[in-house]
Amino acid sequence: MFKKITLGALALSLGLSLAACGSSDVSTGGSGNSTEKNEETTEKKEAKKDDGSKRIDASNQSVDALGMKVNLGEIKIAEDKISVGMNIENTTDKALSFYPDQGKLVIGDMQLDANMFMTSGQIGGDVQGGVKQEGVIEFLAPEGKKIDVNAVKEIKLLFGDVITEDLMQNKAVEFIVSVE
């Protein structure tokens, strides 16, 4: 009996912890952001101005890969992670596979891996034709390392390939974002 209660409490605690990890104050640049959400985000930005992070509006960055439109939103650089807001749309009538939450990010000589468990929103997977998705992907600094927020001049994002349903075509999705 004690083991069941302890395991149940552990599972509940872990579930709540993981759910809390996915929340983000980074804009995805998607059409799902209402005015109310944007006002809320502005208030959060004002409250977090002195957290040492830097924000970049990358909403002018867009790629079309085999009919999958991939658009960046806001990018937030902090000492321990880089958060990337994005939205996607499958403009075809067939499913396309895309897993940006398993991507990589490069700054200088440091590579950061996406943490799919900290991703917020719904972004990627087997995306059916006509479907739009948006989310924020968290790229964590390697253990024991910190990101020098002010030294970051360029961010290279490697989101992996968009793959057709029949597995016959693939196209890499990559971005290079200048940081000013």
Coordinates of N, CA and C in Angstrom, one line a residue:
M1 N 0.8 -1.2 0.0 CA 0.0 0.0 0.0 C 0.9 1.3 0.0
F2 N 1.9 1.3 0.9 CA 2.8 2.4 1.0 C 3.5 2.7 -0.4
K3 N 3.9 1.6 -1.0 CA 4.6 1.7 -2.3 C 3.7 2.4 -3.4
K4 N 2.4 2.0 -3.4 CA 1.5 2.5 -4.4 C 1.3 4.0 -4.1
I5 N 1.1 4.4 -2.9 CA 0.9 5.8 -2.6 C 2.2 6.6 -2.9
T6 N 3.4 6.1 -2.6 CA 4.6 6.8 -2.9 C 4.8 6.9 -4.4
L7 N 4.6 5.8 -5.1 CA 4.8 5.9 -6.6 C 3.8 6.8 -7.2
G8 N 2.5 6.8 -6.7 CA 1.5 7.7 -7.2 C 1.9 9.2 -7.0
A9 N 2.4 9.5 -5.8 CA 2.8 10.8 -5.4 C 4.0 11.3 -6.3
L10 N 4.9 10.3 -6.5 CA 6.1 10.6 -7.4 C 5.6 10.9 -8.8
A11 N 4.7 10.1 -9.3 CA 4.3 10.3 -10.7 C 3.5 11.7 -10.8
L12 N 2.7 12.0 -9.8 CA 2.0 13.3 -9.9 C 3.0 14.4 -9.8
S13 N 4.0 14.3 -8.9 CA 5.0 15.4 -8.8 C 5.8 15.6 -10.0
L14 N 6.2 14.5 -10.6 CA 7.0 14.6 -11.9 C 6.1 15.2 -13.0
G15 N 4.8 14.8 -13.1 CA 4.0 15.3 -14.1 C 3.8 16.8 -14.0
L16 N 3.6 17.3 -12.8 CA 3.4 18.7 -12.5 C 4.7 19.5 -12.8
S17 N 5.8 18.9 -12.5 CA 7.1 19.5 -12.7 C 7.4 19.7 -14.2
L18 N 7.1 18.6 -15.0 CA 7.3 18.7 -16.4 C 6.3 19.7 -17.1
A19 N 5.1 19.8 -16.6 CA 4.1 20.7 -17.1 C 4.6 22.1 -16.9
A20 N 5.1 22.4 -15.7 CA 5.6 23.7 -15.4 C 6.8 24.1 -16.3
C21 N 7.6 23.2 -16.7 CA 8.8 23.5 -17.5 C 8.4 24.0 -18.9
G22 N 7.2 23.7 -19.4 CA 6.9 24.1 -20.7 C 6.4 25.5 -20.9
S23 N 6.1 26.2 -19.8 CA 5.6 27.5 -20.0 C 6.6 28.5 -20.4
S24 N 6.3 29.5 -21.3 CA 7.2 30.4 -21.8 C 6.6 31.7 -22.1
D25 N 7.4 32.8 -22.0 CA 6.9 34.1 -22.3 C 7.5 34.6 -23.6
V26 N 7.8 33.7 -24.5 CA 8.4 34.1 -25.8 C 7.3 34.0 -26.8
S27 N 7.2 35.0 -27.7 CA 6.2 35.0 -28.8 C 6.6 34.0 -29.9
T28 N 5.6 33.3 -30.4 CA 5.8 32.4 -31.5 C 5.7 33.1 -32.8
G29 N 5.2 34.3 -32.9 CA 5.0 35.0 -34.1 C 3.8 34.5 -34.9
G30 N 3.1 33.5 -34.4 CA 1.9 32.9 -35.1 C 0.7 33.7 -35.0
S31 N -0.3 33.4 -35.8 CA -1.5 34.1 -35.8 C -2.4 33.8 -34.6
G32 N -2.0 32.7 -33.8 CA -2.7 32.4 -32.6 C -2.5 33.3 -31.5
N33 N -1.6 34.3 -31.6 CA -1.4 35.3 -30.6 C -2.4 36.4 -30.7
S34 N -3.4 36.4 -29.7 CA -4.4 37.5 -29.7 C -3.8 38.7 -29.1
T35 N -4.5 39.8 -29.3 CA -4.1 41.1 -28.7 C -4.0 41.0 -27.2
E36 N -4.9 40.2 -26.6 CA -4.8 40.0 -25.1 C -3.6 39.3 -24.7
K37 N -3.2 38.3 -25.5 CA -1.9 37.6 -25.2 C -0.7 38.5 -25.4
N38 N -0.8 39.3 -26.4 CA 0.4 40.2 -26.7 C 0.5 41.3 -25.6
E39 N -0.6 41.8 -25.0 CA -0.6 42.7 -23.9 C 0.0 42.0 -22.7
E40 N -0.4 40.7 -22.5 CA 0.1 39.9 -21.4 C 1.6 39.7 -21.5
T41 N 2.1 39.4 -22.7 CA 3.5 39.2 -23.0 C 4.3 40.5 -22.8
T42 N 3.7 41.7 -23.2 CA 4.4 43.0 -22.9 C 4.5 43.2 -21.4
E43 N 3.5 42.9 -20.6 CA 3.6 43.0 -19.2 C 4.7 42.1 -18.6
K44 N 4.8 40.9 -19.1 CA 5.8 40.0 -18.7 C 7.2 40.5 -19.0
K45 N 7.4 41.1 -20.2 CA 8.6 41.6 -20.7 C 9.1 42.7 -19.7
E46 N 8.1 43.6 -19.4 CA 8.5 44.7 -18.5 C 8.9 44.2 -17.1
A47 N 8.2 43.2 -16.6 CA 8.6 42.6 -15.3 C 9.9 41.9 -15.3
K48 N 10.3 41.4 -16.5 CA 11.6 40.6 -16.6 C 12.7 41.3 -17.3
K49 N 12.6 42.6 -17.4 CA 13.6 43.4 -18.1 C 15.0 43.2 -17.5
D50 N 15.1 43.1 -16.2 CA 16.4 43.0 -15.5 C 16.9 41.6 -15.2
D51 N 16.4 40.6 -16.0 CA 16.9 39.2 -15.7 C 18.1 38.9 -16.4
G52 N 18.8 39.9 -17.1 CA 20.0 39.6 -17.8 C 19.9 39.0 -19.2
S53 N 18.6 38.8 -19.6 CA 18.4 38.1 -20.9 C 18.4 39.2 -22.0
K54 N 18.4 38.7 -23.3 CA 18.3 39.6 -24.4 C 17.2 38.9 -25.3
R55 N 16.4 39.8 -26.0 CA 15.4 39.3 -26.8 C 15.6 39.9 -28.3
I56 N 15.3 39.0 -29.2 CA 15.5 39.3 -30.6 C 14.2 39.0 -31.4
D57 N 13.7 39.9 -32.2 CA 12.5 39.7 -33.0 C 13.0 39.1 -34.3
A58 N 12.8 37.8 -34.5 CA 13.2 37.1 -35.7 C 12.0 36.8 -36.6
S59 N 10.9 37.5 -36.4 CA 9.7 37.2 -37.2 C 9.8 37.4 -38.7
N60 N 10.9 38.1 -39.1 CA 11.1 38.3 -40.5 C 11.8 37.1 -41.2
Q61 N 12.2 36.1 -40.4 CA 12.8 34.9 -40.9 C 11.8 33.8 -41.2
S62 N 11.8 33.3 -42.4 CA 10.9 32.3 -42.9 C 11.5 31.4 -44.0
V63 N 11.1 30.1 -44.0 CA 11.6 29.2 -44.9 C 10.4 28.3 -45.4
D64 N 10.4 27.9 -46.6 CA 9.4 26.9 -47.1 C 10.2 25.7 -47.5
A65 N 9.9 24.6 -46.9 CA 10.6 23.3 -47.2 C 9.5 22.3 -47.6
L66 N 9.4 22.0 -48.8 CA 8.5 21.0 -49.4 C 7.1 21.2 -49.0
G67 N 6.7 22.5 -48.9 CA 5.4 22.9 -48.6 C 5.1 23.1 -47.1
M68 N 6.1 23.0 -46.3 CA 6.0 23.3 -44.8 C 6.6 24.7 -44.6
K69 N 5.7 25.7 -44.3 CA 6.2 27.0 -44.0 C 6.7 27.1 -42.6
V70 N 7.9 27.5 -42.4 CA 8.5 27.5 -41.1 C 8.9 29.0 -40.8
N71 N 8.3 29.6 -39.8 CA 8.5 31.0 -39.4 C 9.0 31.1 -38.0
L72 N 10.0 31.9 -37.8 CA 10.5 32.2 -36.5 C 9.7 33.3 -35.9
G73 N 9.7 33.4 -34.6 CA 9.0 34.5 -33.8 C 10.1 35.2 -33.0
E74 N 10.0 35.2 -31.7 CA 10.9 35.8 -30.8 C 11.9 34.8 -30.3
I75 N 13.2 35.3 -30.1 CA 14.2 34.5 -29.5 C 14.7 35.2 -28.3
K76 N 14.8 34.4 -27.2 CA 15.2 35.0 -25.9 C 16.5 34.2 -25.5
I77 N 17.6 35.0 -25.3 CA 18.9 34.5 -24.9 C 19.1 34.7 -23.4
A78 N 19.3 33.7 -22.6 CA 19.6 33.8 -21.2 C 20.8 33.0 -20.9
E79 N 21.4 33.1 -19.7 CA 22.6 32.4 -19.3 C 22.5 30.9 -19.5
D80 N 21.3 30.3 -19.2 CA 21.2 28.9 -19.1 C 20.5 28.3 -20.3
K81 N 19.8 29.1 -21.2 CA 19.1 28.5 -22.3 C 18.8 29.6 -23.3
I82 N 18.4 29.2 -24.5 CA 17.9 30.0 -25.6 C 16.6 29.5 -26.0
S83 N 15.5 30.4 -25.9 CA 14.2 30.0 -26.2 C 13.8 30.5 -27.6
V84 N 13.3 29.7 -28.4 CA 13.0 30.1 -29.8 C 11.5 29.9 -30.1
G85 N 10.8 31.0 -30.3 CA 9.4 30.9 -30.7 C 9.3 30.7 -32.2
M86 N 8.3 29.8 -32.6 CA 8.2 29.6 -34.0 C 6.8 29.1 -34.3
N87 N 6.4 29.2 -35.6 CA 5.1 28.6 -36.0 C 5.4 28.0 -37.4
I88 N 4.6 26.9 -37.7 CA 4.7 26.2 -38.9 C 3.3 26.0 -39.5
E89 N 3.3 25.8 -40.8 CA 2.0 25.5 -41.5 C 2.3 24.5 -42.7
N90 N 1.6 23.4 -42.7 CA 1.7 22.5 -43.8 C 0.8 22.9 -44.9
T91 N 1.3 23.5 -46.0 CA 0.5 24.1 -47.0 C 0.1 23.0 -48.1
T92 N 0.5 21.8 -47.9 CA 0.1 20.7 -48.8 C -1.1 20.0 -48.4
D93 N -1.6 19.0 -49.1 CA -2.8 18.2 -48.7 C -2.3 16.9 -48.2
K94 N -1.0 16.7 -48.0 CA -0.5 15.4 -47.5 C 0.3 15.7 -46.2
A95 N 0.4 14.6 -45.4 CA 1.2 14.8 -44.1 C 2.7 15.0 -44.4
L96 N 3.3 15.8 -43.6 CA 4.7 16.0 -43.7 C 5.3 15.8 -42.3
S97 N 6.5 15.2 -42.2 CA 7.1 14.9 -40.9 C 8.2 16.0 -40.7
F98 N 8.2 16.6 -39.4 CA 9.1 17.6 -39.1 C 9.2 17.6 -37.6
Y99 N 10.5 17.5 -37.1 CA 10.7 17.5 -35.6 C 11.7 18.5 -35.2
P100 N 11.3 19.8 -35.2 CA 12.2 20.9 -34.8 C 12.6 20.8 -33.3
D101 N 11.7 20.1 -32.5 CA 12.0 20.0 -31.0 C 13.1 19.0 -30.8
Q102 N 13.8 18.5 -31.8 CA 14.9 17.6 -31.7 C 16.1 18.3 -32.4
G103 N 16.0 19.6 -32.6 CA 17.1 20.3 -33.4 C 18.3 20.7 -32.5
K104 N 19.1 21.4 -33.2 CA 20.4 21.9 -32.6 C 20.5 23.4 -32.8
L105 N 21.2 24.1 -32.0 CA 21.5 25.5 -32.1 C 23.0 25.7 -31.8
V106 N 23.6 26.6 -32.6 CA 25.0 26.8 -32.5 C 25.3 28.3 -32.3
I107 N 26.0 28.6 -31.2 CA 26.5 30.0 -30.9 C 28.0 29.9 -30.7
G108 N 28.7 30.6 -31.5 CA 30.2 30.6 -31.4 C 30.7 29.1 -31.5
D109 N 31.4 28.7 -30.5 CA 31.9 27.3 -30.5 C 31.1 26.4 -29.6
M110 N 29.8 26.8 -29.2 CA 29.0 26.0 -28.3 C 27.7 25.5 -29.1
Q111 N 27.5 24.2 -28.9 CA 26.3 23.6 -29.5 C 25.3 23.3 -28.4
L112 N 24.0 23.7 -28.6 CA 22.9 23.5 -27.6 C 21.9 22.6 -28.3
D113 N 21.4 21.6 -27.5 CA 20.4 20.7 -28.0 C 19.1 21.1 -27.6
A114 N 18.1 20.9 -28.4 CA 16.7 21.2 -28.0 C 16.3 20.2 -26.9
N115 N 15.5 20.7 -26.0 CA 14.9 19.8 -25.0 C 13.4 19.7 -25.3
M116 N 13.1 18.5 -25.9 CA 11.7 18.3 -26.3 C 10.7 18.3 -25.1
F117 N 11.2 18.0 -23.9 CA 10.3 17.9 -22.8 C 9.9 19.3 -22.2
M118 N 10.8 20.3 -22.6 CA 10.5 21.7 -22.1 C 9.8 22.5 -23.2
T119 N 9.6 21.9 -24.4 CA 8.9 22.6 -25.5 C 7.5 23.0 -25.0
S120 N 7.1 24.2 -25.3 CA 5.7 24.6 -25.0 C 4.9 24.7 -26.3
G121 N 3.6 24.5 -26.3 CA 2.8 24.6 -27.5 C 2.9 23.2 -28.2
Q122 N 2.4 23.2 -29.4 CA 2.5 22.0 -30.2 C 3.2 22.4 -31.5
I123 N 4.4 21.7 -31.7 CA 5.2 22.1 -32.8 C 5.9 20.9 -33.4
G124 N 5.5 20.4 -34.6 CA 6.1 19.3 -35.3 C 5.5 18.0 -35.1
G125 N 6.2 17.0 -35.5 CA 5.7 15.6 -35.6 C 5.2 15.3 -37.0
D126 N 4.2 14.4 -37.1 CA 3.6 14.2 -38.4 C 2.4 15.2 -38.5
V127 N 2.7 16.2 -39.3 CA 1.7 17.3 -39.4 C 0.9 17.1 -40.7
Q128 N -0.4 17.0 -40.5 CA -1.4 16.7 -41.6 C -1.5 18.0 -42.5
G129 N -1.9 17.7 -43.7 CA -2.1 18.8 -44.7 C -3.0 19.9 -44.1
G130 N -2.6 21.2 -44.3 CA -3.4 22.3 -43.9 C -3.3 22.7 -42.5
V131 N -2.6 22.0 -41.7 CA -2.5 22.2 -40.2 C -1.4 23.3 -39.9
K132 N -1.8 24.2 -39.0 CA -0.9 25.2 -38.4 C -0.6 24.8 -37.0
Q133 N 0.7 25.0 -36.6 CA 1.1 24.8 -35.2 C 2.1 25.9 -34.8
E134 N 2.2 26.1 -33.5 CA 3.1 27.0 -32.9 C 3.6 26.6 -31.6
G135 N 4.8 27.0 -31.2 CA 5.3 26.7 -29.9 C 6.7 27.3 -29.7
V136 N 7.2 27.1 -28.5 CA 8.5 27.6 -28.1 C 9.4 26.4 -27.8
I137 N 10.6 26.4 -28.4 CA 11.6 25.3 -28.2 C 12.7 25.9 -27.3
E138 N 13.0 25.1 -26.3 CA 14.1 25.5 -25.4 C 15.4 24.7 -25.7
F139 N 16.4 25.5 -25.9 CA 17.8 24.9 -26.2 C 18.6 25.2 -24.9
L140 N 19.0 24.1 -24.2 CA 19.7 24.3 -23.0 C 21.2 24.3 -23.1
A141 N 21.8 25.2 -22.3 CA 23.3 25.2 -22.3 C 23.8 23.9 -21.9
P142 N 25.0 23.5 -22.4 CA 25.6 22.2 -21.9 C 25.8 22.3 -20.4
E143 N 25.7 21.2 -19.8 CA 25.9 21.1 -18.3 C 27.3 21.7 -17.9
G144 N 27.2 22.6 -16.9 CA 28.4 23.2 -16.4 C 28.9 24.5 -17.2
K145 N 28.1 24.8 -18.3 CA 28.5 26.0 -19.1 C 27.4 27.0 -19.0
K146 N 27.8 28.3 -19.2 CA 26.9 29.4 -19.2 C 27.0 30.1 -20.5
I147 N 25.9 30.7 -21.0 CA 25.9 31.5 -22.2 C 26.3 32.9 -21.8
D148 N 27.2 33.5 -22.5 CA 27.6 34.9 -22.3 C 26.6 35.7 -23.2
V149 N 25.5 36.1 -22.6 CA 24.4 36.8 -23.4 C 24.9 37.9 -24.3
N150 N 25.8 38.7 -23.8 CA 26.2 39.9 -24.6 C 27.2 39.5 -25.7
A151 N 27.8 38.3 -25.6 CA 28.8 37.9 -26.6 C 28.2 37.3 -27.8
V152 N 26.9 36.9 -27.7 CA 26.2 36.2 -28.8 C 26.0 37.2 -30.0
K153 N 26.6 36.9 -31.1 CA 26.4 37.8 -32.3 C 25.6 37.1 -33.4
E154 N 25.6 35.8 -33.4 CA 24.9 35.1 -34.4 C 24.4 33.8 -33.8
I155 N 23.2 33.3 -34.3 CA 22.6 32.1 -33.8 C 22.3 31.2 -35.1
K156 N 22.8 30.0 -35.1 CA 22.6 29.1 -36.2 C 21.6 28.1 -35.7
L157 N 20.4 28.0 -36.3 CA 19.4 27.0 -35.9 C 19.3 25.9 -36.9
L158 N 19.5 24.7 -36.5 CA 19.4 23.5 -37.3 C 18.2 22.6 -36.9
F159 N 17.1 22.8 -37.5 CA 15.9 22.1 -37.1 C 15.7 20.7 -37.6
G160 N 16.6 20.2 -38.5 CA 16.4 18.9 -39.1 C 15.6 19.0 -40.4
D161 N 15.2 17.9 -40.9 CA 14.5 17.8 -42.2 C 13.0 17.7 -42.1
V162 N 12.4 18.3 -43.2 CA 11.0 18.1 -43.4 C 11.0 16.9 -44.4
I163 N 10.2 15.9 -44.1 CA 10.2 14.6 -44.9 C 8.7 14.4 -45.4
T164 N 8.6 14.0 -46.7 CA 7.3 13.7 -47.2 C 6.8 12.4 -46.7
E165 N 5.5 12.2 -46.8 CA 4.8 11.0 -46.3 C 5.3 9.7 -46.9
D166 N 5.7 9.8 -48.1 CA 6.3 8.5 -48.8 C 7.8 8.4 -48.5
L167 N 8.4 9.2 -47.8 CA 9.8 9.2 -47.4 C 10.7 9.4 -48.6
M168 N 10.2 9.9 -49.7 CA 11.0 10.0 -50.9 C 11.7 11.4 -51.0
Q169 N 11.3 12.4 -50.3 CA 11.9 13.7 -50.4 C 12.1 14.2 -49.0
N170 N 13.2 15.0 -48.8 CA 13.5 15.6 -47.6 C 14.2 16.9 -47.8
K171 N 14.0 17.9 -47.0 CA 14.7 19.2 -47.1 C 15.0 19.7 -45.7
A172 N 16.3 20.1 -45.5 CA 16.7 20.6 -44.2 C 16.2 22.0 -44.0
V173 N 15.9 22.3 -42.7 CA 15.4 23.6 -42.3 C 16.5 24.2 -41.4
E174 N 17.1 25.3 -41.9 CA 18.1 26.0 -41.1 C 17.9 27.5 -41.2
F175 N 18.3 28.2 -40.1 CA 18.3 29.6 -40.1 C 19.6 30.1 -39.5
I176 N 20.0 31.3 -39.9 CA 21.1 32.0 -39.3 C 20.5 33.4 -38.9
V177 N 20.5 33.7 -37.6 CA 19.9 34.9 -37.1 C 21.0 35.8 -36.5
S178 N 21.1 37.0 -37.0 CA 22.1 38.0 -36.5 C 21.6 38.6 -35.2
V179 N 22.4 38.7 -34.2 CA 22.0 39.3 -32.9 C 22.7 40.6 -32.8
E180 N 22.0 41.7 -32.6 CA 22.5 43.0 -32.5 C 22.5 43.5 -31.1

